[in-house]
Tab-separated table of C-alpha atoms and ligand atoms in Angstrom:
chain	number	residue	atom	x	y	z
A	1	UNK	CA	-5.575	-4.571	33.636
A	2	UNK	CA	-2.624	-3.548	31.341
A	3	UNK	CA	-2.841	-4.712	27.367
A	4	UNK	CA	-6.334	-5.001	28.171
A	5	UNK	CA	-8.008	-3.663	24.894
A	6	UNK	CA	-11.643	-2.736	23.499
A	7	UNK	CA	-13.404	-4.614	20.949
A	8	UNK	CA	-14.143	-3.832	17.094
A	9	UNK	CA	-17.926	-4.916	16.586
A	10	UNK	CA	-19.201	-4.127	13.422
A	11	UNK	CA	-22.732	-4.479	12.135
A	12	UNK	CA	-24.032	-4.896	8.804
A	13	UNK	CA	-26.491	-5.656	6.895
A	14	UNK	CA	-28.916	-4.936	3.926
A	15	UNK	CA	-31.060	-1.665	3.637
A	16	UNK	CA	-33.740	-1.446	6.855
A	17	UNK	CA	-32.369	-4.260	8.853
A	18	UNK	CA	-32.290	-2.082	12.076
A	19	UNK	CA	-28.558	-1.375	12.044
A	20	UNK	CA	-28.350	1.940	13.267
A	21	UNK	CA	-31.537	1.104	15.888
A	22	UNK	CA	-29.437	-2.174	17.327
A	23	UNK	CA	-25.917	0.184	17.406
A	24	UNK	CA	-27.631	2.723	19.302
A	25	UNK	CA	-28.924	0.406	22.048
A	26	UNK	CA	-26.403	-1.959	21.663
A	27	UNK	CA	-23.855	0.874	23.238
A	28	UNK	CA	-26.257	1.886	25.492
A	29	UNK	CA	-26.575	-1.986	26.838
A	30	UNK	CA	-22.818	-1.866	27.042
A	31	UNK	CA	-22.154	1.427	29.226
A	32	UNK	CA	-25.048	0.024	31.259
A	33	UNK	CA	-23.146	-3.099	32.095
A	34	UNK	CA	-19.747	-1.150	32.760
A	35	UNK	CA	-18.177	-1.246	29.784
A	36	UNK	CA	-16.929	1.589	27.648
A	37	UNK	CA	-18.103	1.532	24.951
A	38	UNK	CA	-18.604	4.043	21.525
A	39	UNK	CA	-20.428	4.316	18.494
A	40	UNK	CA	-18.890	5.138	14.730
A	41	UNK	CA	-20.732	4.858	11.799
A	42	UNK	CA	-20.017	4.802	8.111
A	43	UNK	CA	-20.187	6.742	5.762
A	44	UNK	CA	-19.811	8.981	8.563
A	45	UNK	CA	-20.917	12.685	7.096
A	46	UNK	CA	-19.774	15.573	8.817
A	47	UNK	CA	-16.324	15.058	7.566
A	48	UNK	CA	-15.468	16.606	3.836
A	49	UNK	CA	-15.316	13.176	2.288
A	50	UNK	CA	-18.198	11.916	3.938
A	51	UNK	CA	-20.387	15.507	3.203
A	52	UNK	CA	-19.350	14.184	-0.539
A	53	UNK	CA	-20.645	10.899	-0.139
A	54	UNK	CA	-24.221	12.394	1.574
A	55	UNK	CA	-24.645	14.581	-1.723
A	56	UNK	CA	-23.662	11.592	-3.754
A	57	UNK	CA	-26.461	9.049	-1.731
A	58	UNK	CA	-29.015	11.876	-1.381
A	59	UNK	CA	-28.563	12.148	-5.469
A	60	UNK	CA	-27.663	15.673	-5.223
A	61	UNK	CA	-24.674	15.237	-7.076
A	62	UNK	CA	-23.375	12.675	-9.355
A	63	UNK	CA	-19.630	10.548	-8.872
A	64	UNK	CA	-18.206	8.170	-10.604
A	65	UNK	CA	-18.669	4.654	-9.726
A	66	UNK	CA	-14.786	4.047	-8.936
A	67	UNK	CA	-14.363	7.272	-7.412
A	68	UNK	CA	-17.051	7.091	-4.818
A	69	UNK	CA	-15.891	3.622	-4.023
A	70	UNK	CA	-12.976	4.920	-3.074
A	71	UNK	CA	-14.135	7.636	-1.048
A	72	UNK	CA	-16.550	5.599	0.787
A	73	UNK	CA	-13.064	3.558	1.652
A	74	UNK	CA	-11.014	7.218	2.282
A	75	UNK	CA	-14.261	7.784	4.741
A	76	UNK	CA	-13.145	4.514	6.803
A	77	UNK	CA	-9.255	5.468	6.288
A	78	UNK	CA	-9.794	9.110	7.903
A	79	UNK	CA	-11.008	7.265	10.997
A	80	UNK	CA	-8.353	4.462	11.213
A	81	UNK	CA	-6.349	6.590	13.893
A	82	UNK	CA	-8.848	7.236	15.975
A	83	UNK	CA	-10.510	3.892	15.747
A	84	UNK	CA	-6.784	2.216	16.797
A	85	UNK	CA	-6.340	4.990	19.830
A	86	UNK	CA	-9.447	4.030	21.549
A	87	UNK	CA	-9.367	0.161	20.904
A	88	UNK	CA	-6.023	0.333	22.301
A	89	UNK	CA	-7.306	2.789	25.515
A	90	UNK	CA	-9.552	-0.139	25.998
A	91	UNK	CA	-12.974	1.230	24.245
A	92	UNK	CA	-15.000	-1.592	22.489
A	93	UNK	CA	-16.265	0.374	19.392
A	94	UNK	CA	-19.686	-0.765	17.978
A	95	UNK	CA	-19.390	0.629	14.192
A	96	UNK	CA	-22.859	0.888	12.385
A	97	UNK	CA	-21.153	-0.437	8.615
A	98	UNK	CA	-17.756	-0.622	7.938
A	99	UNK	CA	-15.603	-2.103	4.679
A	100	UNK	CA	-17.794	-4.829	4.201
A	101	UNK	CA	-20.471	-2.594	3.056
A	102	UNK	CA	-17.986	-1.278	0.642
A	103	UNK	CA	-17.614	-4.181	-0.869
A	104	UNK	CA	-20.679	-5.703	-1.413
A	105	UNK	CA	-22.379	-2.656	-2.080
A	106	UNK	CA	-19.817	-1.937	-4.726
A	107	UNK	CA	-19.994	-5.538	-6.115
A	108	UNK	CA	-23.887	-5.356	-6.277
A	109	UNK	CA	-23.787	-2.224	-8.044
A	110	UNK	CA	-21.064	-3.472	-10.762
A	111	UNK	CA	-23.487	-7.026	-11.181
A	112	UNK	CA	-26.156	-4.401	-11.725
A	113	UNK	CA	-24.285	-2.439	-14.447
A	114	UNK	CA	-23.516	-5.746	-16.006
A	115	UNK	CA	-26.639	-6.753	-16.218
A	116	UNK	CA	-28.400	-3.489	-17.057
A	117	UNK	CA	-25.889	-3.000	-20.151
A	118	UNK	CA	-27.109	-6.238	-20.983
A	119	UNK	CA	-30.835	-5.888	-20.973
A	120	UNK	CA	-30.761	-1.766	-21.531
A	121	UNK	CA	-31.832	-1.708	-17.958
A	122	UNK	CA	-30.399	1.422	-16.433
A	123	UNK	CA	-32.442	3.890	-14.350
A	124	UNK	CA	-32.777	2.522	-10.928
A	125	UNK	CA	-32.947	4.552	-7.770
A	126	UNK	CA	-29.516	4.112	-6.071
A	127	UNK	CA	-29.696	1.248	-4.045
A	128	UNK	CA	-32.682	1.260	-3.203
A	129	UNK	CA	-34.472	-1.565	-5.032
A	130	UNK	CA	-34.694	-5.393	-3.938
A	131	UNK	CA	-32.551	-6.861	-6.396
A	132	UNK	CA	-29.811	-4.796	-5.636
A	133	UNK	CA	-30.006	-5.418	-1.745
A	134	UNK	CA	-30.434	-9.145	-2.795
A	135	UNK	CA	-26.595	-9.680	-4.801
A	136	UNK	CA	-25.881	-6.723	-1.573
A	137	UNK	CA	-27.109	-9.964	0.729
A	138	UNK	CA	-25.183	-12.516	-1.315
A	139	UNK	CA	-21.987	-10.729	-1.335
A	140	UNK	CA	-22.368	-10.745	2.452
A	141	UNK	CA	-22.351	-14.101	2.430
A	142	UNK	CA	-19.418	-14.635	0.461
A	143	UNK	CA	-17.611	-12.077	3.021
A	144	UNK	CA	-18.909	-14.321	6.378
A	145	UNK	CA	-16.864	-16.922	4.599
A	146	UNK	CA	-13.481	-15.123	6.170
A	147	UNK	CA	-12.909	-17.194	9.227
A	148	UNK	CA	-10.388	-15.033	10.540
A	149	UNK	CA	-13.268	-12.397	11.482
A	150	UNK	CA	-15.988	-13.476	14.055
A	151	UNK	CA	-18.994	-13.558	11.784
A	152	UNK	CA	-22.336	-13.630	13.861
A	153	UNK	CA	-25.740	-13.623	11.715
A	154	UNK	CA	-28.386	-12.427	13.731
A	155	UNK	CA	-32.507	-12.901	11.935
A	156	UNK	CA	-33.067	-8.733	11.991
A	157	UNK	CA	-36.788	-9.953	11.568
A	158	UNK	CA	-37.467	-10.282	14.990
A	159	UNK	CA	-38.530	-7.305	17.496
A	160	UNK	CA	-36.440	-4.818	18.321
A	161	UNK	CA	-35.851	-6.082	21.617
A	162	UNK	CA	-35.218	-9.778	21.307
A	163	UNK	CA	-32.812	-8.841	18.894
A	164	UNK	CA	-30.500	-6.577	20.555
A	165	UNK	CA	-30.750	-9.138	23.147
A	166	UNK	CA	-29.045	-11.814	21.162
A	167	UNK	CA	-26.647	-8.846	19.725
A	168	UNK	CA	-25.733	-8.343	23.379
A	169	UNK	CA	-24.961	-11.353	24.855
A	170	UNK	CA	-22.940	-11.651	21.410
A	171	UNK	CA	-20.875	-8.929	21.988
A	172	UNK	CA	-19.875	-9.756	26.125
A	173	UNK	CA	-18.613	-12.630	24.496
A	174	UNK	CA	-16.445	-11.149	21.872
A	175	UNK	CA	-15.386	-8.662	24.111
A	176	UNK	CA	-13.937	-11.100	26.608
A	177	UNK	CA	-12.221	-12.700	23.479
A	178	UNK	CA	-10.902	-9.401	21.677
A	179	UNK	CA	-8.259	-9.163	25.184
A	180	UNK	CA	-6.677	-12.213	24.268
A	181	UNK	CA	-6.082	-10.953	20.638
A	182	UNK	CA	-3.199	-8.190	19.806
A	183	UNK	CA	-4.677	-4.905	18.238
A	184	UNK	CA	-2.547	-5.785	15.241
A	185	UNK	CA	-4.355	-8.589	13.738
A	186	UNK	CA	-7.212	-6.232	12.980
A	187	UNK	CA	-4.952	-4.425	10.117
A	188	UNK	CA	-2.924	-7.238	8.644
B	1	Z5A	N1	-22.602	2.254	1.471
B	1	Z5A	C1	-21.808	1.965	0.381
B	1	Z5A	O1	-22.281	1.902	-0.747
B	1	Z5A	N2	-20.465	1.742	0.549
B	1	Z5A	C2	-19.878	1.810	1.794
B	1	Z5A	O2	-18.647	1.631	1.912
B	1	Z5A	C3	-20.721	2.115	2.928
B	1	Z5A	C4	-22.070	2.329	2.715
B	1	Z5A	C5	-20.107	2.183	4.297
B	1	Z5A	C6	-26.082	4.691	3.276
B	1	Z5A	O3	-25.782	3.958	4.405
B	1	Z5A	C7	-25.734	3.910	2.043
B	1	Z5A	O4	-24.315	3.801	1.911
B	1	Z5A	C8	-26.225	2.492	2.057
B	1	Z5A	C9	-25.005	1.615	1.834
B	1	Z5A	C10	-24.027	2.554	1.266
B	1	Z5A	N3	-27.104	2.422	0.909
B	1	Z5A	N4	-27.922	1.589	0.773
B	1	Z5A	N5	-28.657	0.839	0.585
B	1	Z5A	P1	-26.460	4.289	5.797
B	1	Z5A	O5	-25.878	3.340	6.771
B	1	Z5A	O6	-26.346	5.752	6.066
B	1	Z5A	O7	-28.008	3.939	5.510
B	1	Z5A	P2	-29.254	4.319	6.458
B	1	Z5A	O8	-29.931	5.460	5.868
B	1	Z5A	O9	-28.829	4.370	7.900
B	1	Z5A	O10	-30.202	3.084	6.295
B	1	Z5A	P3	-29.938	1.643	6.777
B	1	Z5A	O11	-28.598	1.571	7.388
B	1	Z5A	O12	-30.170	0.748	5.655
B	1	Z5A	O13	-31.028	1.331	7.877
B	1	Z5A	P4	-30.745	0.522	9.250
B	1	Z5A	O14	-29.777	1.306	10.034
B	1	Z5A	O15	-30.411	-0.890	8.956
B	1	Z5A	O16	-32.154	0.509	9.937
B	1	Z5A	P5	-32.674	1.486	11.139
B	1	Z5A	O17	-32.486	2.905	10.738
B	1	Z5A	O18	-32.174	1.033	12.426
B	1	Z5A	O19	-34.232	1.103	11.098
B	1	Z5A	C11	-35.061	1.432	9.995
B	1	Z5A	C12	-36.522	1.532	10.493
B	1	Z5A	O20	-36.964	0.240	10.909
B	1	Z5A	C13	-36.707	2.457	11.695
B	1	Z5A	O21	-37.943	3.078	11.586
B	1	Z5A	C14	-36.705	1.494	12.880
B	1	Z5A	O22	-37.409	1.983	13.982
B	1	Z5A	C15	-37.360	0.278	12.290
B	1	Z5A	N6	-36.888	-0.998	12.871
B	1	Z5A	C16	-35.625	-1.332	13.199
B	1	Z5A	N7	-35.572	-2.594	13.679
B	1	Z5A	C17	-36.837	-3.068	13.648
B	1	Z5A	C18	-37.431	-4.316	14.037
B	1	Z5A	N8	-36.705	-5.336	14.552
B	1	Z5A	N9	-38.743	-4.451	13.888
B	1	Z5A	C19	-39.499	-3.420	13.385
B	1	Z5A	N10	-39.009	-2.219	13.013
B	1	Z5A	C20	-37.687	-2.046	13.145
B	2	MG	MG1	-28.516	2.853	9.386
């Protein structure tokens, strides 16, 4: 059908929550039910901004806090073309993080500096400790309060397989809804 466009379905999520596991099969699911369907993630690494940011998480190199904000967002940027050219040829792309990890990855980090100034606290691993994926989780939760975007929380606690089920039947719904909406509203 002409017009007839993919949906953007983005997962997130704290550290471990099976993200990249439910993407995987959740494109799979898709292709299998005669869809087309892709798979992005972000950071994505093999470009030169995302090879930065994969030194940078792997703590081979150091950046500073502002800067690698901003390249994680240059990261999502350098995709923006492509991403519009295949939701517009009618691909539904299933993106393992996108900006929302950005910001409340970012906004965890700067409560954390905050915090450790306070109590001459700093040394943790990069993100990897609970209390940062906990003000991670709550900034989440601040984001889910946008009603323009189709928020969906799914309890990542269960096995693997009920929960891609409920991620699927999610997503043939929001794919049947994404054709009634204009690309355009994704970027405004
Ligand atoms: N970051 C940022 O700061 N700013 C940004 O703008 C963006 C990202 C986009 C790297 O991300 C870091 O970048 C991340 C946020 C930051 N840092 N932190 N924290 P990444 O996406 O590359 O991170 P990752 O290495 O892929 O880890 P992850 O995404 O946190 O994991 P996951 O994808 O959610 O989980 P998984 O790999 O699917 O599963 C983990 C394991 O659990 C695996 O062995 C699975 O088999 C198992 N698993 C999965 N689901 C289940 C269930 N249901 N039951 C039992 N076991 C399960
Ligand atoms: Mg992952």
């Amino acid at each position: 059908m002409a017009g007839r466009r993919g949906a953007l379905i983005v997962l997130e999520g704290v550290d471990r929550a099976g993200k990249s596991t439910q993407s995987r099969k959740l494109v799979s699911a898709l292709c299998a039910a005669g869809h087309r369907a892709e798979l992005l993630r972000f950071p994505e690494r093999s470009t030169e901004i995302g090879k930065l940011l994969s030194s940078y998480l792997e703590k081979k190199s150091e950046v500073e806090d502002h800067s690698v904000h901003l390249l994680f967002s240059a990261n999502r940027w350098e995709h923006v073309p492509l991403i519009k050219e295949k939701l517009s040829q009618g691909v539904t792309l299933v993106v393992d993080r996108y900006a929302f990890s950005g910001v409340a990855f970012t906004s965890a980090k700067e409560v954390r500096l905050a915090e450790a100034a306070k109590r001459g606290e700093f040394g943790h691993e990069r993100y990897e400790n609970g209390s940062f994926q906990k003000r991670a989780l709550q900034s989440f939760g601040q984001l889910m309060g946008d009603k323009t975007l189709n928020w969906r929380v799914v309890d990542a606690s269960r096995s693997i397989e009920d929960v891609h089920k409920e991620i699927h039947e999610l997503c043939e719904d929001t794919i049947q809804a994404a054709m009634h909406r204009p690309l355009e509203e994704l970027w405004t």
